[in-house]
Tab-separated table of C-alpha atoms in Angstrom:
chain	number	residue	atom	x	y	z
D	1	UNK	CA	-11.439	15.962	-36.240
D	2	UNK	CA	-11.304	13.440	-33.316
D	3	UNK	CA	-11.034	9.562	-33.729
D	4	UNK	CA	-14.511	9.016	-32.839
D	5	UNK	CA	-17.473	11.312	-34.635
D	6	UNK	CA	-20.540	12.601	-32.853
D	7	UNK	CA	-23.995	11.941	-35.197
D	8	UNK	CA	-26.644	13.008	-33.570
D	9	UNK	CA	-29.909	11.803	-36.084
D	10	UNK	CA	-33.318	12.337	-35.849
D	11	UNK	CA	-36.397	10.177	-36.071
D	12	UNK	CA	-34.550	7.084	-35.628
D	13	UNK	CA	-37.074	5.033	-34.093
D	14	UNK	CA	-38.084	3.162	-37.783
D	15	UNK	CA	-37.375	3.114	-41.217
D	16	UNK	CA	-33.956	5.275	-42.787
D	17	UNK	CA	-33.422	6.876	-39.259
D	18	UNK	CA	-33.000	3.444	-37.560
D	19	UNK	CA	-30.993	2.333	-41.333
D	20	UNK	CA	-28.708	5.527	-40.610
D	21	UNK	CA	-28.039	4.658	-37.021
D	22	UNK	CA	-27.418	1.260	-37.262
D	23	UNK	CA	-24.972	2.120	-40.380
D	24	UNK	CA	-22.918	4.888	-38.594
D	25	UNK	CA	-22.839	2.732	-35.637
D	26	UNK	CA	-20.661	0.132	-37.554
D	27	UNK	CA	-19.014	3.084	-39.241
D	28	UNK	CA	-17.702	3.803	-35.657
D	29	UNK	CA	-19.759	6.955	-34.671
D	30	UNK	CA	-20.774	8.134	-31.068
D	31	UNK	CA	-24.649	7.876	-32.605
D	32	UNK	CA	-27.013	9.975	-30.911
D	33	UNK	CA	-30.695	9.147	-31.850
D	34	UNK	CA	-33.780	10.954	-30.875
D	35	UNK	CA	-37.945	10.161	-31.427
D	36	UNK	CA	-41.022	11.155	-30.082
D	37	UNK	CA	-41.383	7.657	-28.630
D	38	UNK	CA	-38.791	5.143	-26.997
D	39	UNK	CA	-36.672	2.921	-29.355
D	40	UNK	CA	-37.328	-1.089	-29.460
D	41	UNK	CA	-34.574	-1.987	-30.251
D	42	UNK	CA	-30.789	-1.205	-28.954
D	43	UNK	CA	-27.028	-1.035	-30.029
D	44	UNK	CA	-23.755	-0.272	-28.380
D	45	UNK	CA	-22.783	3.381	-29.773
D	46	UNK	CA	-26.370	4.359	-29.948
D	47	UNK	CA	-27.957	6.481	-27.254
D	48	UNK	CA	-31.769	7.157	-27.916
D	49	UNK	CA	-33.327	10.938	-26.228
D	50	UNK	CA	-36.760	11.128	-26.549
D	51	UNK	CA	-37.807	14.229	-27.769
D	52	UNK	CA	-40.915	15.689	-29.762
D	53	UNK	CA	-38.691	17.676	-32.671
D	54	UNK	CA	-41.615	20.522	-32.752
D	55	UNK	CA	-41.201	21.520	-29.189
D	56	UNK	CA	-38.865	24.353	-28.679
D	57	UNK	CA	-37.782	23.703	-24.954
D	58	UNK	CA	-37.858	19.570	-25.367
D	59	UNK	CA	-35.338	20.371	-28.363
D	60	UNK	CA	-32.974	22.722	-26.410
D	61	UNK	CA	-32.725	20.650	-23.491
D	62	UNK	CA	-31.726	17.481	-25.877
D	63	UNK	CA	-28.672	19.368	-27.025
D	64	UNK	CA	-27.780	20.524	-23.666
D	65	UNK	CA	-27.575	16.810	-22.719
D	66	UNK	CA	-25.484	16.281	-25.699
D	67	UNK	CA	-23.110	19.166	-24.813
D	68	UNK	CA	-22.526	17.853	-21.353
D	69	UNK	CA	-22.017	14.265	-21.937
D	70	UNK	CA	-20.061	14.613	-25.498
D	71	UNK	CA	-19.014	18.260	-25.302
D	72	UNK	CA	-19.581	18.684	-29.125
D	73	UNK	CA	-21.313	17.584	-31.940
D	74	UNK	CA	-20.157	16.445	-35.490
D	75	UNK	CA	-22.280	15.642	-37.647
D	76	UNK	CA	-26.670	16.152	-37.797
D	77	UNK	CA	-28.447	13.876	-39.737
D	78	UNK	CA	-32.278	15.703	-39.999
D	79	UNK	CA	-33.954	12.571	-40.661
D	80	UNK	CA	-37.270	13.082	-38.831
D	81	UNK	CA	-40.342	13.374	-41.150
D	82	UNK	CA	-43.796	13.064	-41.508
D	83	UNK	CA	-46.089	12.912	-45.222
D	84	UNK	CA	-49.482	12.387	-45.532
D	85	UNK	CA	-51.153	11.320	-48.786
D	86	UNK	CA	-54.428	13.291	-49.101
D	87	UNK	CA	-55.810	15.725	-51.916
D	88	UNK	CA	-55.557	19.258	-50.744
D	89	UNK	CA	-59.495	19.721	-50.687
D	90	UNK	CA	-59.433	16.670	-48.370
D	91	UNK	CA	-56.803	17.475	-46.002
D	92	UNK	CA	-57.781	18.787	-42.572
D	93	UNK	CA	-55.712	22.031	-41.122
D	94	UNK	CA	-54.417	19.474	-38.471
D	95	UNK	CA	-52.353	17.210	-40.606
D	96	UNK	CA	-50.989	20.593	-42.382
D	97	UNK	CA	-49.944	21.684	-38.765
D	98	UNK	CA	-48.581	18.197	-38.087
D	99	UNK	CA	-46.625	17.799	-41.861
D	100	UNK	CA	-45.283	21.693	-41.248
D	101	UNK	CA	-44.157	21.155	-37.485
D	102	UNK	CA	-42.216	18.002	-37.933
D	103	UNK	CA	-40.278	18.798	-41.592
D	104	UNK	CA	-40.086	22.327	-41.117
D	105	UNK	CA	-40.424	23.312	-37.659
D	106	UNK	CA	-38.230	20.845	-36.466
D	107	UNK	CA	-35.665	20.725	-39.257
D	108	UNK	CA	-35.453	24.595	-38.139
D	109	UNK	CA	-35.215	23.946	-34.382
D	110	UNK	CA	-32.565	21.319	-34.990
D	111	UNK	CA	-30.096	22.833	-37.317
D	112	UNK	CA	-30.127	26.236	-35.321
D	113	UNK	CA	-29.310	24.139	-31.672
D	114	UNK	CA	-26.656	21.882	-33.525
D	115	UNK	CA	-25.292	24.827	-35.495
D	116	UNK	CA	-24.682	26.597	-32.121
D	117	UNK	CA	-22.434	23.469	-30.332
D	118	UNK	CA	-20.931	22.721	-33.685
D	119	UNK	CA	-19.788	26.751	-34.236
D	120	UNK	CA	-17.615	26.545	-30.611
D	121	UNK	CA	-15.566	24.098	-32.854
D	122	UNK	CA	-15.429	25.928	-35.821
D	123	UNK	CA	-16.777	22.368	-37.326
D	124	UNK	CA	-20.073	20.756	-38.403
D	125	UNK	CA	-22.103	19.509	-41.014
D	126	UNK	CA	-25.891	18.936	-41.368
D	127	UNK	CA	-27.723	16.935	-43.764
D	128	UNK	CA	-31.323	17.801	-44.199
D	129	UNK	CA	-33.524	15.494	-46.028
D	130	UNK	CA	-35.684	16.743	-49.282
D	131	UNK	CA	-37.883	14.765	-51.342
D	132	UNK	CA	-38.134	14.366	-55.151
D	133	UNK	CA	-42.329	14.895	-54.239
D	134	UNK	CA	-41.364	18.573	-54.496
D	135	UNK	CA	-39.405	18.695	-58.559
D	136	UNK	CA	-41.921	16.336	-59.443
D	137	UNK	CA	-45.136	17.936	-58.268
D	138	UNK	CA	-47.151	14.920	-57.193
D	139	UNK	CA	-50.580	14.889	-56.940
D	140	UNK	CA	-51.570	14.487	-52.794
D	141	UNK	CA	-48.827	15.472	-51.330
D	142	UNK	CA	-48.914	19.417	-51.767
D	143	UNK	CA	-48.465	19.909	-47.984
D	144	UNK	CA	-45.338	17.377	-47.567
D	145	UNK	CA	-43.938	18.489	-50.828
D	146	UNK	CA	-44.103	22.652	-49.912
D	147	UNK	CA	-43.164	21.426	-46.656
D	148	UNK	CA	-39.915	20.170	-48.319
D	149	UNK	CA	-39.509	22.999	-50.470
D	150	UNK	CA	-39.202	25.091	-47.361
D	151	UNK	CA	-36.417	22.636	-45.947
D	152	UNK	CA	-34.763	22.801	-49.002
D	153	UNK	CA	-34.806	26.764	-49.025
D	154	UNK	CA	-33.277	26.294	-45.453
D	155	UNK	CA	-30.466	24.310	-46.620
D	156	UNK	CA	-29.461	27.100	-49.095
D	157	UNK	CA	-29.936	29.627	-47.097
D	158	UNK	CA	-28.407	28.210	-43.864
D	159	UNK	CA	-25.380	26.955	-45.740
D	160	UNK	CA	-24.915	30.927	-46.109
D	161	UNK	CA	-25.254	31.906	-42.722
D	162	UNK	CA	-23.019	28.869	-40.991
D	163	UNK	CA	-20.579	29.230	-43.992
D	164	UNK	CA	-18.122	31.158	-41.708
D	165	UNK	CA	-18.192	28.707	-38.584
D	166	UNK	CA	-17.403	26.202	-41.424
D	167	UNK	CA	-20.879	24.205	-40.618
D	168	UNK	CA	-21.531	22.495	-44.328
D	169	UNK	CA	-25.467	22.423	-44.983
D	170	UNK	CA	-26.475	19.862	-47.397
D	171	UNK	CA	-29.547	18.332	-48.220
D	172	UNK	CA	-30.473	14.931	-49.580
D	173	UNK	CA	-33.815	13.720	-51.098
D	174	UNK	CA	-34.456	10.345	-51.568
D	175	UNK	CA	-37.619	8.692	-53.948
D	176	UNK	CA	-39.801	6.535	-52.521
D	177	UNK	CA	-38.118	3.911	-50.108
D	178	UNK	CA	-39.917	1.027	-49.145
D	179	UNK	CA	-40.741	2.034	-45.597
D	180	UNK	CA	-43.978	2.918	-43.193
D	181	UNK	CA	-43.850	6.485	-45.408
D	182	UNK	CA	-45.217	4.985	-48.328
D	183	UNK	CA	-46.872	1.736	-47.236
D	184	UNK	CA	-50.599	3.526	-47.813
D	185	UNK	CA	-49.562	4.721	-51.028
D	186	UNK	CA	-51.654	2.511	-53.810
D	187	UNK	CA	-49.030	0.165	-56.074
D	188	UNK	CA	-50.220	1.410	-59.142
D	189	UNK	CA	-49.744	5.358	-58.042
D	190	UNK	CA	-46.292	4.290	-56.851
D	191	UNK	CA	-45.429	2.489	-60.184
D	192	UNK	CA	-45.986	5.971	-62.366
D	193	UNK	CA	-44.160	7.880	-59.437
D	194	UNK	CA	-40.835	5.720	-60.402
D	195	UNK	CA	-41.734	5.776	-63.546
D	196	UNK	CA	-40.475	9.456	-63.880
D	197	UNK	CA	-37.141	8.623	-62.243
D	198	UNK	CA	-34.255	8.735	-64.733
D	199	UNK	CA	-33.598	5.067	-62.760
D	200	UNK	CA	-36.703	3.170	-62.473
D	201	UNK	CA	-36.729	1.335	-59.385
D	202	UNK	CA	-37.034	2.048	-55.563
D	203	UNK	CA	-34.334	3.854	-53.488
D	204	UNK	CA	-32.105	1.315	-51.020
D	205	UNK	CA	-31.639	2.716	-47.955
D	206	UNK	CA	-27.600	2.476	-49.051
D	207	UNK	CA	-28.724	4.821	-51.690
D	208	UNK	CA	-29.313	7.701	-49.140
D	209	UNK	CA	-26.676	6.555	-47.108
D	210	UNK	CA	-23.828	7.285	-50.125
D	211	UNK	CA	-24.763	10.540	-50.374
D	212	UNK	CA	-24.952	11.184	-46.597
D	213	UNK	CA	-21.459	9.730	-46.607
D	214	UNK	CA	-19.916	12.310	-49.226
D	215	UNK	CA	-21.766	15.412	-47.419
D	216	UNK	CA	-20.720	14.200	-44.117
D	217	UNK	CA	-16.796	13.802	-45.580
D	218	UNK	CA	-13.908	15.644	-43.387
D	219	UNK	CA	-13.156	16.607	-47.468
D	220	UNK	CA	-16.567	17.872	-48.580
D	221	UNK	CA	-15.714	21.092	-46.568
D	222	UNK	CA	-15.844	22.913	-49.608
D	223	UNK	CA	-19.696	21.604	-50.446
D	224	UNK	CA	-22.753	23.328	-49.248
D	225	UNK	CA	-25.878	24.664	-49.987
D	226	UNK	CA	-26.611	21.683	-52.076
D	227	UNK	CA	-29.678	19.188	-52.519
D	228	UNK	CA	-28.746	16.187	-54.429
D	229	UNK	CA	-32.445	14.229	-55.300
D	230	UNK	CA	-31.618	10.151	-56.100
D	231	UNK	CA	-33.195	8.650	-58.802
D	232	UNK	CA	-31.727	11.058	-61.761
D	233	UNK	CA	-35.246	13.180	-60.556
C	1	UNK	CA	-27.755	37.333	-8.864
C	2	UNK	CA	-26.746	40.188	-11.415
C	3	UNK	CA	-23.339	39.904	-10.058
C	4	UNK	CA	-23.254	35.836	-11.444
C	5	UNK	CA	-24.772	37.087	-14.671
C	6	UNK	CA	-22.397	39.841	-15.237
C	7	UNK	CA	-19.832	37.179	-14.300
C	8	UNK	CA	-21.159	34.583	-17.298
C	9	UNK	CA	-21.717	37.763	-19.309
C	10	UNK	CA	-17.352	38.172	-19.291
C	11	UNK	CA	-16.935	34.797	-19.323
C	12	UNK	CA	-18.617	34.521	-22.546
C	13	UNK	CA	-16.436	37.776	-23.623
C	14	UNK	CA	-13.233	35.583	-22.916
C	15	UNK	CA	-14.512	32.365	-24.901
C	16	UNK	CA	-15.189	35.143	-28.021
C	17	UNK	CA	-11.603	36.689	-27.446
C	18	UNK	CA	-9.988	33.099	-28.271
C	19	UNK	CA	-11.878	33.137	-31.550
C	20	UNK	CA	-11.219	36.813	-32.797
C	21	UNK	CA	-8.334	38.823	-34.235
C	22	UNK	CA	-8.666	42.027	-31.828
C	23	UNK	CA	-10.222	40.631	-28.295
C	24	UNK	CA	-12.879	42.728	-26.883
C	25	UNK	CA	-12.141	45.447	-24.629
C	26	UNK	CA	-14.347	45.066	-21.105
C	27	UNK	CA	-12.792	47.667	-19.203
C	28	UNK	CA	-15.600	49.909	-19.041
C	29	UNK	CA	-17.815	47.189	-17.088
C	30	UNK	CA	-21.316	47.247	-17.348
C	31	UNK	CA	-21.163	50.211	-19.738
C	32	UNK	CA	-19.220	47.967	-22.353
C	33	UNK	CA	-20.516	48.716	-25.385
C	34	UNK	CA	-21.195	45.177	-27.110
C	35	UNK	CA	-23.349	46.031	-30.226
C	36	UNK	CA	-25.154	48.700	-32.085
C	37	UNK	CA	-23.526	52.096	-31.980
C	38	UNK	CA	-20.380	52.157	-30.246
C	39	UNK	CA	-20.341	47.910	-29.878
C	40	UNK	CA	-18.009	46.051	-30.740
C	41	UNK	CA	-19.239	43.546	-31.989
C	42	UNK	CA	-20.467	43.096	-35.630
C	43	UNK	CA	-23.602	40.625	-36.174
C	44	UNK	CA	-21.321	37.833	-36.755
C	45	UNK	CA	-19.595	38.050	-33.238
C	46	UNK	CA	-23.242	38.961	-31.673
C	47	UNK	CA	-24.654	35.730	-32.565
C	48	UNK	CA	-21.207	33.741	-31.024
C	49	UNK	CA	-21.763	35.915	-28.143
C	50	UNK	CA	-25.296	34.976	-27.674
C	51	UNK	CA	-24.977	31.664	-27.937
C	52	UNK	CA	-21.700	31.615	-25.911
C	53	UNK	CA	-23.827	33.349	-23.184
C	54	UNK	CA	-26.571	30.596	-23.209
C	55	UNK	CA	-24.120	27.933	-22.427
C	56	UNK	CA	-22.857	29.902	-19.418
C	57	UNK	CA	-26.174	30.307	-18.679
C	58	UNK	CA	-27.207	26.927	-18.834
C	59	UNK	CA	-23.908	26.187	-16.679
C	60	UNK	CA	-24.243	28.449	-13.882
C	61	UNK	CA	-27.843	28.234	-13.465
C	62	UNK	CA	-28.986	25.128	-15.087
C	63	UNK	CA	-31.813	26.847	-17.144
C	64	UNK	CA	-31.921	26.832	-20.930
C	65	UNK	CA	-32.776	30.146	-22.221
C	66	UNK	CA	-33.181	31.759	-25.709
C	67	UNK	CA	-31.625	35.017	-26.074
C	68	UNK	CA	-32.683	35.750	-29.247
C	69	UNK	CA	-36.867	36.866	-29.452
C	70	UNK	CA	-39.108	39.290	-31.383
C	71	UNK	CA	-38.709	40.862	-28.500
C	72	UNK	CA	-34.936	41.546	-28.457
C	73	UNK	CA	-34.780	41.514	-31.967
C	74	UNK	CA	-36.918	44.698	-32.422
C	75	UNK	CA	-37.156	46.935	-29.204
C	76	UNK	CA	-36.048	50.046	-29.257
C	77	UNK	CA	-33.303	49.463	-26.757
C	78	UNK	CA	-31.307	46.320	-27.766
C	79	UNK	CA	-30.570	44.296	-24.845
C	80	UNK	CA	-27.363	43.758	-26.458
C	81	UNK	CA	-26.076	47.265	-26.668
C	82	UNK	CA	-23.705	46.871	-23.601
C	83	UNK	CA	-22.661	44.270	-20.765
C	84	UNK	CA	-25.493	45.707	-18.238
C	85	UNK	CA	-28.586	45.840	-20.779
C	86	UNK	CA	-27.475	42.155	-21.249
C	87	UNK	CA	-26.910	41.510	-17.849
C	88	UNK	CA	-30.799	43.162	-17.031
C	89	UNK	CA	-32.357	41.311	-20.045
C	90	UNK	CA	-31.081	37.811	-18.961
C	91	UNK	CA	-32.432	38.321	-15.618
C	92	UNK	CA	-35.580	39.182	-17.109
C	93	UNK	CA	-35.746	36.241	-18.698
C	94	UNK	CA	-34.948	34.143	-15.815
C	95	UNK	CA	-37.589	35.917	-14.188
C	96	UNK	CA	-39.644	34.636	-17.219
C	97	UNK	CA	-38.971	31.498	-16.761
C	98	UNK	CA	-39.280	30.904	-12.896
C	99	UNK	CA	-43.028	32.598	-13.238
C	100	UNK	CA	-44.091	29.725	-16.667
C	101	UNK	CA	-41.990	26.958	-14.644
């Protein structure tokens, strides 16, 4: 590993992704951000792409830019994610397109680009990011929560298949944060939500950040394949 | 044209030899067998090779291409049975992409 890792994260525009860029910033990574939109905000170490994470070519020509100005790429933080709170019989096919494309669409375009820089080094590691929506079945949000279960299943399964270029997949799945994810969510729903968490209380964005930390360890080369969900979930 | 993307195609080759145990043999020059019957590569070493290939690619030409479709996946002649199929088939795509540009 060189002195200075490259994190490229997605979705960093708000919320855990602009948390996780700011922190690895100070942690002294080369932080590579990307969003649909630009950023409002800016930091030394931090260079924001704007890309849409569902579009195929957008996504390939993002890590082409990172391969020519850093050469290589460390560390992938799939942060970028979308949930909708809506009973199934009231969800329209457009916000299942939208939920799918971003989490699992996306997640997939972005772990098979970075996998490809980060297997000319025989190094990487990718975090992916679950939710505990999925183990604990909630009520409105089937689509983000099977949406999840896929990126989960793509952790495992990827873990397998980058195992040899000694690319770690992990995945990490927070409980509710408060962020713009969950600000239409009703109080009371959210109070029986934490209420099934081993810990009762919301996540802290250092919460996700710990774990990110250990998966994203030059040691944790022997972890992979693994979703750890916060909150004893 | 061909004759830069045969170029990439051993340049590619080279960046895989620095990775693998027994380096691949090109001597046979278009006709190299790469993989399927005869290749010599196993799926493992095709997918390094493919993605090896996009970067020179991407390099030489400036375009960003996808090797891998449904396409090449399935057809009855692989693209990547040897050095000239895979030379042909990244024209093609090229060719692909010029026409949608």
């Amino acid at each position: 590993m060189p002195d200075q890792p490259v994190t490229l994260i997605t979705g960093t525009r708000k919320g855990i992704g602009k948390y996780l860029s700011e922190y690895y910033v100070a942690k002294g990574h080369a932080v590579i951000g990307c969003s649909r939109d630009a950023v409002d905000w800016s930091l030394e170490g931090y260079t924001h792409l704007r890309a849409d994470v569902t579009d195929e070519k957008a996504v390939v020509q993002l890590f082409a830019t990172i391969r020519h100005k850093y050469g290589r790429l460390h560390n992938l933080i799939n942060n970028a994610g979308i949930a909708n709170m809506n009973h199934t019989l009231l969800t329209p096919m457009s916000t299942v397109r939208d939920i799918v494309g971003t989490n699992v669409f996306g997640t997939f375009l972005f772990c098979r680009e970075g996998a490809k820089l980060m297997s000319k080094a025989l190094y990487g590691r990718i975090v992916n990011f679950t939710t505990v929506a999925t183990p604990l079945k909630l009520e409105g949000e089937a689509v983000y929560a099977a949406s999840k279960a896929a990126v989960k299943s793509l952790t495992e399964v990827m873990a397998r298949e980058f195992a040899s270029y000694h690319i770690t997949v992990n995945a990490v799945g927070p409980t509710p944060v408060p962020t713009d994810l969950i600000r239409s969510v009703p109080r009371s729903k959210m109070e029986r939500l934490l209420q099934r968490q081993a810990i009762v209380r919301y996540g802290e964005m250092e919460d996700i950040s710990n774990v990110i930390d250990f998966f994203l360890s030059p040691q944790s080369g022997f972890v992979t394949g693994q979703n750890i969900y916060l909150g004893g979930v | 044209m061909k004759d830069r993307i045969r170029s990439l195609i051993y340049r590619a080759m080279e960046h895989q030899n620095a990775l693998r145990t027994e380096p691949l043999d090109a001597s046979r020059g278009v006709e190299t067998h790469l993989f399927g019957e005869g290749g010599q590569l196993d799926s493992m070493g095709l997918v390094s090779l493919i993605v090896s290939v996009e970067e020179e690619v991407e390099s030489e030409f400036g375009v960003n291409l996808i090797l891998a479709s449904d396409r090449a996946m399935s057809g009855r002649r692989s693209p990547f049975a040897t050095v000239g199929a895979l030379a042909d088939y990244v024209e093609s795509l090229m060719g692909e992409g010029a026409k949608n540009a």
